[in-house]
Short mmCIF file of C-alpha atoms and ligand atoms in Angstrom, two decimals:
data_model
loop_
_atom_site.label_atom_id
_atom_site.label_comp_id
_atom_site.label_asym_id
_atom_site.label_seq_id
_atom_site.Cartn_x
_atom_site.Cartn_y
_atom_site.Cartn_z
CA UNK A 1 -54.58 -72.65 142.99
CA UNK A 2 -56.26 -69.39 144.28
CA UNK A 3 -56.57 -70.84 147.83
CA UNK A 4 -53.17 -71.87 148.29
CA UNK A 5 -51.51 -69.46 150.73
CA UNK A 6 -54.92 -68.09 152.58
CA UNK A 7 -55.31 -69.60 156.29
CA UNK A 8 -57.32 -72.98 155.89
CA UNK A 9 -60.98 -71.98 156.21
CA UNK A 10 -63.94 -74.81 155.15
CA UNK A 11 -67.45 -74.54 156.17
CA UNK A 12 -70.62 -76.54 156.69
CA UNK A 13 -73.49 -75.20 155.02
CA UNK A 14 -76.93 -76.57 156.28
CA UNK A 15 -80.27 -75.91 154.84
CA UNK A 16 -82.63 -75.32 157.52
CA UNK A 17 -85.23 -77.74 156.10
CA UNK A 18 -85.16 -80.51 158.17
CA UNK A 19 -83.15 -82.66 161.23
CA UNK A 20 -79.62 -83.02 160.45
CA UNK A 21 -78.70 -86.62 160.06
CA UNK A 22 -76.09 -88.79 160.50
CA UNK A 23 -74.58 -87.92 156.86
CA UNK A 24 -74.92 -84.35 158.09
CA UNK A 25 -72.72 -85.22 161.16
CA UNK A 26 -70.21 -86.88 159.44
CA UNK A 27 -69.87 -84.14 157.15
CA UNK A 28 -69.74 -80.75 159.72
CA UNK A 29 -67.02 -83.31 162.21
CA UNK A 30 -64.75 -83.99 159.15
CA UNK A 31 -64.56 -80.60 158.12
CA UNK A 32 -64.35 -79.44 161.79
CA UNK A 33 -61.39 -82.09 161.89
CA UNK A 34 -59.39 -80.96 159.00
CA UNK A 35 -59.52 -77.34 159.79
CA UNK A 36 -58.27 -78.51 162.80
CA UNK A 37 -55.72 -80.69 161.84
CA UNK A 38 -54.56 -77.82 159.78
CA UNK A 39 -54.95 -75.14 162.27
CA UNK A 40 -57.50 -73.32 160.04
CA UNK A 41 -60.92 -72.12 160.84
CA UNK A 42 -64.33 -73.83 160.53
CA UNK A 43 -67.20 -72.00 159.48
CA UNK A 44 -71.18 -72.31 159.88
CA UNK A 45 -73.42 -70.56 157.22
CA UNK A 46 -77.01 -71.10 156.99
CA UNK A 47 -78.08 -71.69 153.58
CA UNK A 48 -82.12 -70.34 153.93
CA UNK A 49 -82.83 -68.73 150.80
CA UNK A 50 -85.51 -71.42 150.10
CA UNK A 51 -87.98 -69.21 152.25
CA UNK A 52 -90.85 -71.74 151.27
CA UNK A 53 -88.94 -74.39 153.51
CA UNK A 54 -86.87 -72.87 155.69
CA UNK A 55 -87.99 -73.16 159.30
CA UNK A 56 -86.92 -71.31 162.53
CA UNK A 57 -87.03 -74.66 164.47
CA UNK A 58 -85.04 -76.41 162.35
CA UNK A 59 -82.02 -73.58 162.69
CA UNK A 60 -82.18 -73.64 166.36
CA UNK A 61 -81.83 -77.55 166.29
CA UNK A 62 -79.15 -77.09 163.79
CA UNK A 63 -77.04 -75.15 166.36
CA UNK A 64 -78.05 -77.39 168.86
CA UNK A 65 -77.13 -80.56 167.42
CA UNK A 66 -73.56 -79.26 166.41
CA UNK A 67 -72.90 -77.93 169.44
CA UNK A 68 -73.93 -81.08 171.27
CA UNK A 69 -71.75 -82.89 168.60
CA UNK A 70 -68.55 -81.06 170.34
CA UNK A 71 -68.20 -78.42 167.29
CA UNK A 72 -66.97 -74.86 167.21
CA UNK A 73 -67.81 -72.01 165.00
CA UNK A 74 -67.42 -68.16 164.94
CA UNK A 75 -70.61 -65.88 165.96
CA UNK A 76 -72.59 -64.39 164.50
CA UNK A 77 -73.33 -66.93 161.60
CA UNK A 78 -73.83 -66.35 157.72
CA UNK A 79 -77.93 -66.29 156.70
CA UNK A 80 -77.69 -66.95 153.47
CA UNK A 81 -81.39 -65.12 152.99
CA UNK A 82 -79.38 -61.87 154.31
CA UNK A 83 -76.73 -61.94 151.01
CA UNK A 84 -79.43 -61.06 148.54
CA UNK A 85 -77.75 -57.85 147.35
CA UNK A 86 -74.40 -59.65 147.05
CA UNK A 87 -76.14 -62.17 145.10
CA UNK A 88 -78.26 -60.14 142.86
CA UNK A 89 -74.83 -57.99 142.01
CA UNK A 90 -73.36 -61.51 141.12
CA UNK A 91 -76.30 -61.49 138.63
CA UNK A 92 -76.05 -58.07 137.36
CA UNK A 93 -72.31 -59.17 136.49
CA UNK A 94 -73.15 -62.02 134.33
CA UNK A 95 -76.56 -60.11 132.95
CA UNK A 96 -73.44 -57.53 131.78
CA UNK A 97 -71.88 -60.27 130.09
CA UNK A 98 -74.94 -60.96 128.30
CA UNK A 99 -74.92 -64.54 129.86
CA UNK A 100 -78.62 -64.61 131.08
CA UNK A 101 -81.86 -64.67 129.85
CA UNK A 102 -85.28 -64.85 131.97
CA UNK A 103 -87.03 -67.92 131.50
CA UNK A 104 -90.73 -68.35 132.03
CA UNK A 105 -91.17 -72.02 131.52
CA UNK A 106 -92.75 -74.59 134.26
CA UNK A 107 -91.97 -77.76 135.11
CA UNK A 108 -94.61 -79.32 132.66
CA UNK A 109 -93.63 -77.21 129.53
CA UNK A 110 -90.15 -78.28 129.96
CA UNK A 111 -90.89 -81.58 130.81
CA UNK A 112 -93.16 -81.18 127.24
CA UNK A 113 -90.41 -79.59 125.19
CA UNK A 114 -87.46 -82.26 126.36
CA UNK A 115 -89.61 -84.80 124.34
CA UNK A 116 -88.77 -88.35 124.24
CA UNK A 117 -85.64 -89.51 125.79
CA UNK A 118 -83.02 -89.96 122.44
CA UNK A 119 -79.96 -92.14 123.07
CA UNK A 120 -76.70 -90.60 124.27
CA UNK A 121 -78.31 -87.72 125.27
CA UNK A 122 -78.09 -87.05 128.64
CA UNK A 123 -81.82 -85.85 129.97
CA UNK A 124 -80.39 -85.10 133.70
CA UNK A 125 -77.54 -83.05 134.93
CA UNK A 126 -76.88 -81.75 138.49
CA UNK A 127 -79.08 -78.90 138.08
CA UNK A 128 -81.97 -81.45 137.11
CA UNK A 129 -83.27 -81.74 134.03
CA UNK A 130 -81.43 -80.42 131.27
CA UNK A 131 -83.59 -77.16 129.77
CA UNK A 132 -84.47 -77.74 126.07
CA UNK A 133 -83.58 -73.95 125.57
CA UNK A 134 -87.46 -72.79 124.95
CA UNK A 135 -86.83 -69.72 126.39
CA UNK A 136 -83.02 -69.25 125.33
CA UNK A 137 -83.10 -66.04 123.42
CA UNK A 138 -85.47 -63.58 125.56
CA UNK A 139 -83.59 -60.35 126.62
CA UNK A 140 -83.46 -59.40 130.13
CA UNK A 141 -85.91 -56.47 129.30
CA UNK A 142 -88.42 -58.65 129.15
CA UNK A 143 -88.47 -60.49 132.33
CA UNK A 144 -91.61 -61.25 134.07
CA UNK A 145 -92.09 -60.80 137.98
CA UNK A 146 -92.72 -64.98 137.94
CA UNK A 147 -89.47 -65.71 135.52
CA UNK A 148 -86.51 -67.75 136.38
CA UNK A 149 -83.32 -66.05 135.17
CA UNK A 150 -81.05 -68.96 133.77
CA UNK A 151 -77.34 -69.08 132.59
CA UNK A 152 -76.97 -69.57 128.78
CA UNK A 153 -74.53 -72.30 128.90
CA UNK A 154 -73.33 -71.98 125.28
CA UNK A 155 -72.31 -68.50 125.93
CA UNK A 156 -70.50 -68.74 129.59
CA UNK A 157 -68.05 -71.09 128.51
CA UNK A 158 -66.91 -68.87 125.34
CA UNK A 159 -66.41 -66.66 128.18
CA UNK A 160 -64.19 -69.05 130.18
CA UNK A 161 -60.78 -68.99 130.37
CA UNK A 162 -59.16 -72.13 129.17
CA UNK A 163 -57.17 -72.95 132.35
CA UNK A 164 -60.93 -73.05 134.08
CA UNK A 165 -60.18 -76.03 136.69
CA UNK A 166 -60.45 -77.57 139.98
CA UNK A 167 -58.49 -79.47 142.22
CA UNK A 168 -60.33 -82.41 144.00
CA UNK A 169 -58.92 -84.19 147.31
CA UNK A 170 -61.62 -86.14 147.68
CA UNK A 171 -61.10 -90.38 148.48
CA UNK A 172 -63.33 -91.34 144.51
CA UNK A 173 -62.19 -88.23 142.65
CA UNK A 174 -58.41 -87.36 143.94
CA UNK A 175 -57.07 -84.92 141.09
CA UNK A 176 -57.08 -82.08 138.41
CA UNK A 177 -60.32 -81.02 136.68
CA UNK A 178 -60.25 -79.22 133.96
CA UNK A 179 -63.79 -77.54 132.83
CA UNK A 180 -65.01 -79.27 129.89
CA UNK A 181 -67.45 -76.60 127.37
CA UNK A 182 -68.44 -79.42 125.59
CA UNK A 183 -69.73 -81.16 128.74
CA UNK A 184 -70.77 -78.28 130.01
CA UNK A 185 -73.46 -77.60 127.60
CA UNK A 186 -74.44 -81.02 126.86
CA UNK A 187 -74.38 -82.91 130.16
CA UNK A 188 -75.69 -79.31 132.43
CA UNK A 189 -77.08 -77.30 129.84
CA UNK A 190 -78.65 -74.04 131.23
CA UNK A 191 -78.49 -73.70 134.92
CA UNK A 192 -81.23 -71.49 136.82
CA UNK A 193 -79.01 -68.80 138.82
CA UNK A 194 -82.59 -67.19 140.03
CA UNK A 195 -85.29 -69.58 141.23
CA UNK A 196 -88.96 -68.44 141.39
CA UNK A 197 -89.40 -66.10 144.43
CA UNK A 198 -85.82 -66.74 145.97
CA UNK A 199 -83.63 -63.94 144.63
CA UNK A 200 -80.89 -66.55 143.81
CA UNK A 201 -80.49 -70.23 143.05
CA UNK A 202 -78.22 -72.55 145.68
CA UNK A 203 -75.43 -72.73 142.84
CA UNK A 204 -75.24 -68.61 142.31
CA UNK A 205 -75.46 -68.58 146.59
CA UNK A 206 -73.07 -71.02 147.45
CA UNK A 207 -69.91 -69.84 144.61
CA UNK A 208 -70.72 -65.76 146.17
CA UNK A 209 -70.60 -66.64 149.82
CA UNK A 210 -67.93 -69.09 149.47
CA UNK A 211 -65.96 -66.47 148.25
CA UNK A 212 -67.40 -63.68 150.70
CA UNK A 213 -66.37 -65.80 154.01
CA UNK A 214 -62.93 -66.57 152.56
CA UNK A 215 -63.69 -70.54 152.04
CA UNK A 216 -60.45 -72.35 150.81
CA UNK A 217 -61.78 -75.32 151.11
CA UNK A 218 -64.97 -76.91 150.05
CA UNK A 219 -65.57 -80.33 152.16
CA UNK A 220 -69.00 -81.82 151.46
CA UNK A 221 -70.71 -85.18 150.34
CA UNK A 222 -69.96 -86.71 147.17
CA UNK A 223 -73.43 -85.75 145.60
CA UNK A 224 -72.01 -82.32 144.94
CA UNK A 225 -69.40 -83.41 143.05
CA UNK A 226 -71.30 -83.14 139.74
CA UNK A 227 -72.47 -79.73 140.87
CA UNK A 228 -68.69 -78.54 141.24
CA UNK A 229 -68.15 -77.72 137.85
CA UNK A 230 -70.89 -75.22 137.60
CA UNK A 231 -69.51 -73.65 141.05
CA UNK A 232 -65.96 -73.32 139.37
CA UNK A 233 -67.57 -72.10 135.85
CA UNK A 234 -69.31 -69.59 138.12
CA UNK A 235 -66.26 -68.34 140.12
CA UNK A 236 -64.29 -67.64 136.83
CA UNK A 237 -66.93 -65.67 135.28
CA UNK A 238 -67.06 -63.73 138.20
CA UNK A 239 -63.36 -63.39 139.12
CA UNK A 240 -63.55 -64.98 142.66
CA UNK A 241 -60.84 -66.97 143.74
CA UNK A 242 -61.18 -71.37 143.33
CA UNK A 243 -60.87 -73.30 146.31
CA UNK A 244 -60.24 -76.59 147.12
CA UNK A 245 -62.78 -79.23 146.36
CA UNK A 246 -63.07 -82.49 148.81
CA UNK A 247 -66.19 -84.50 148.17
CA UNK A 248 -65.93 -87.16 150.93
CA UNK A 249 -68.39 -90.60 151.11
CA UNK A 250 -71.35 -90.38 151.53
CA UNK A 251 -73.26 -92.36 154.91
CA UNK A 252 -75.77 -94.68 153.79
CA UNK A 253 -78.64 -96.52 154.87
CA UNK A 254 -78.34 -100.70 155.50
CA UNK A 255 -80.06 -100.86 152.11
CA UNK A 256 -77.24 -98.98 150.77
CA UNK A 257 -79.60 -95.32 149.88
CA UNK A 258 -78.53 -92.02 150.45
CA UNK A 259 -79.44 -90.57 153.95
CA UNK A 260 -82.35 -88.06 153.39
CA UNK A 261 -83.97 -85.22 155.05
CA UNK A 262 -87.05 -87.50 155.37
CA UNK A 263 -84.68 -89.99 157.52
CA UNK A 264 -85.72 -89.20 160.44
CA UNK A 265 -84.89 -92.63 162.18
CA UNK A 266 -81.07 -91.29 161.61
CA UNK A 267 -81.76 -87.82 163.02
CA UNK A 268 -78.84 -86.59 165.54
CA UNK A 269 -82.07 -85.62 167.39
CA UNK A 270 -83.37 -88.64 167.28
CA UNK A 271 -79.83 -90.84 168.29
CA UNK A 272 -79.68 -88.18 171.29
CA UNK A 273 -82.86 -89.05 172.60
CA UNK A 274 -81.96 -92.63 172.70
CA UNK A 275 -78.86 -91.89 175.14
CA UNK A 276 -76.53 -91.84 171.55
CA UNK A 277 -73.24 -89.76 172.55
CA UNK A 278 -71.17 -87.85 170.48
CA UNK A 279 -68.04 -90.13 170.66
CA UNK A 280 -71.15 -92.48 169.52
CA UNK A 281 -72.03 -90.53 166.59
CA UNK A 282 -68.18 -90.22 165.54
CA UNK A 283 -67.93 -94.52 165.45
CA UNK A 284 -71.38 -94.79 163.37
CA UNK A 285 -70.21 -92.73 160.67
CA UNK A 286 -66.72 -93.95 160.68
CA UNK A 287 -64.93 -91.18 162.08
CA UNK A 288 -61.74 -91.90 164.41
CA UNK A 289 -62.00 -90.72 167.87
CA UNK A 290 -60.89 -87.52 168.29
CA UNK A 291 -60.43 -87.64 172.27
CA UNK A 292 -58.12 -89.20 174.63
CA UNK A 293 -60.96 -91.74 175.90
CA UNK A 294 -61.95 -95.11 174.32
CA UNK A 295 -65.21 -94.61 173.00
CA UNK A 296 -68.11 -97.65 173.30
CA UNK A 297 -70.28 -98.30 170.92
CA UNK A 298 -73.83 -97.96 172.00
CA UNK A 299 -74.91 -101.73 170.70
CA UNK A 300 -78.25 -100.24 169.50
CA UNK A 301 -76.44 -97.71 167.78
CA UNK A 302 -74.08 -99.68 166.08
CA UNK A 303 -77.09 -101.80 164.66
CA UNK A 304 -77.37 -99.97 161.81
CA UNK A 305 -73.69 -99.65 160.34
CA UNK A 306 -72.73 -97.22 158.04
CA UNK A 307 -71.97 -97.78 154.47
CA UNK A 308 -69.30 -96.13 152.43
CA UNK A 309 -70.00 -95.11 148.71
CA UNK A 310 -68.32 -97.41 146.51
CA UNK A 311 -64.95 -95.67 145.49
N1 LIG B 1 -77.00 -76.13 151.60
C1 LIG B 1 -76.36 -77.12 150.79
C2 LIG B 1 -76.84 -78.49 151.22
O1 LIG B 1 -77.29 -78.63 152.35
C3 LIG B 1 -74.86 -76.98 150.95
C4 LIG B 1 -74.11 -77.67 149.91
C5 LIG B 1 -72.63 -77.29 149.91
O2 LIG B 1 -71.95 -77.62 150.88
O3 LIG B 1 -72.19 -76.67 148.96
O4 LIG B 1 -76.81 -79.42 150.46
#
């Protein structure tokens, strides 16, 4: 494994786009903890290449929060919005494999072309719906200042080596991966590496920077897990080292959802207000204490338990 050997390094990567949440806390501390644990180095990168909803305010509370949270991270930061050029060289790589092809399609025409739903087919993958291929075919001469550039799927994985795989520490998904073409294509299909007036797509971003900060190990929720493959498929066409993948539980509400963005009853912010502390924070999601004191429960806190994904 490619990381093996490199100091520990993991890193939590917010989007500025709203209040962190409890989820959120759970998964900078755990990653904080295990580089600790292993004497490694914890990392903060700002992932703001989504211009439209990126805010200032939400950055600052960002730092705020996970400082007030007890966690430690090397200045100056990574802005993700300040890796374009790394990012569109990433692109120029893969363009030089002949991998990509601009895509002018909208929501609606791809929603049109998927047609009805057949059986067995898989309509969703973790890049969201799977593109019909409309578009699959244009050269990269022809790209229009409103195009998407996407990955043709078919051709990246003839380009894969056939060791492509991952290792996963992660509590539902402990193990080897090994990339799957077949899968690949059918159950992801063409991923967008460009989004409309970002420069770069969150999967592109992520597998560049990653590799730029020296990441060795990937901790984040299990909702990424899907995603993973892509970010491996990505790092082998590119040549940049594989780390380690742990996709840890994910903190749910009492109805059993997925904490959101929108949450904001289980904003950090929101627990601090209400006299929440950290050691607080660290019992509602589960975490063990970390310091020599007993920590108490805030009872209104501790209302809403957390849930753990099943597996
Ligand atoms: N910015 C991404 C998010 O907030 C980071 C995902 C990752 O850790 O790879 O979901």
């Amino acid at each position: 494994m490619s990381g093996a050997g490199a100091p520990f390094t993991t890193r939590f990567a917010p989007s500025p786009t709203g209040p962190l949440h409890l989820g959120h806390a759970y998964s900078a501390m755990l990653a904080h903890d295990m580089a600790r644990a292993a004497g490694g180095r914890f990392l903060l990168r700002i992932e703001d290449i989504d211009r439209a909803r990126a805010r200032p305010q939400w950055e600052a509370q960002i730092f705020d929060d996970l400082a007030w949270l007890g966690l430690d991270w090397p200045r100056p930061v990574m802005r993700q919005s300040a890796r374009l050029p790394a990012h569109a060289a990433a692109l120029a790589r893969l363009e030089a494999m002949g991998l990509t092809y601009p895509c002018r399609c909208r929501r609606a025409d791809i929603e049109a072309a998927a047609g009805a739903p057949q059986e067995g087919v898989p309509q969703f993958g973790p890049d969201g719906r799977i593109y019909p291929g409309t578009c699959r075919g244009r050269v990269m001469a022809e790209r229009g200042g409103d195009d998407v550039i996407r990955l043709d799927m078919a051709r990246a994985v003839r380009a894969l080596p056939a060791d492509a795989a991952f290792t996963e520490t992660g509590p539902a998904h402990a193990g080897t991966h090994r990339l799957d073409p077949e899968r690949l294509i059918r159950e992801v299909g063409d991923i967008v590496l460009v989004r409309r007036g970002m420069g770069s797509s969150y999967h592109l971003a992520v597998v560049v920077d990653d590799a730029e900060q020296g990441v060795t190990h990937v901790i984040r929720g299990e909702d990424l897990f899907a995603a993973t493959q892509i970010h491996v498929l990505l790092q082998r066409l590119l040549g940049l080292p594989v780390p380690l993948y742990h996709h840890h539980r994910l903190i749910r509400d009492e109805k059993g959802r997925r904490l959101a963005k929108r949450d904001d009853a289980r904003a950090i912010a929101r627990y601090r207000a209400e006299g929440a502390s950290p050691a607080d924070i660290r019992a509602l999601v589960g975490l063990e204490r970390s310091g020599p004191q007993r920590i108490g429960i805030n009872p209104r806190a501790a209302s809403i338990p957390p849930r753990n994904h099943p597996g």
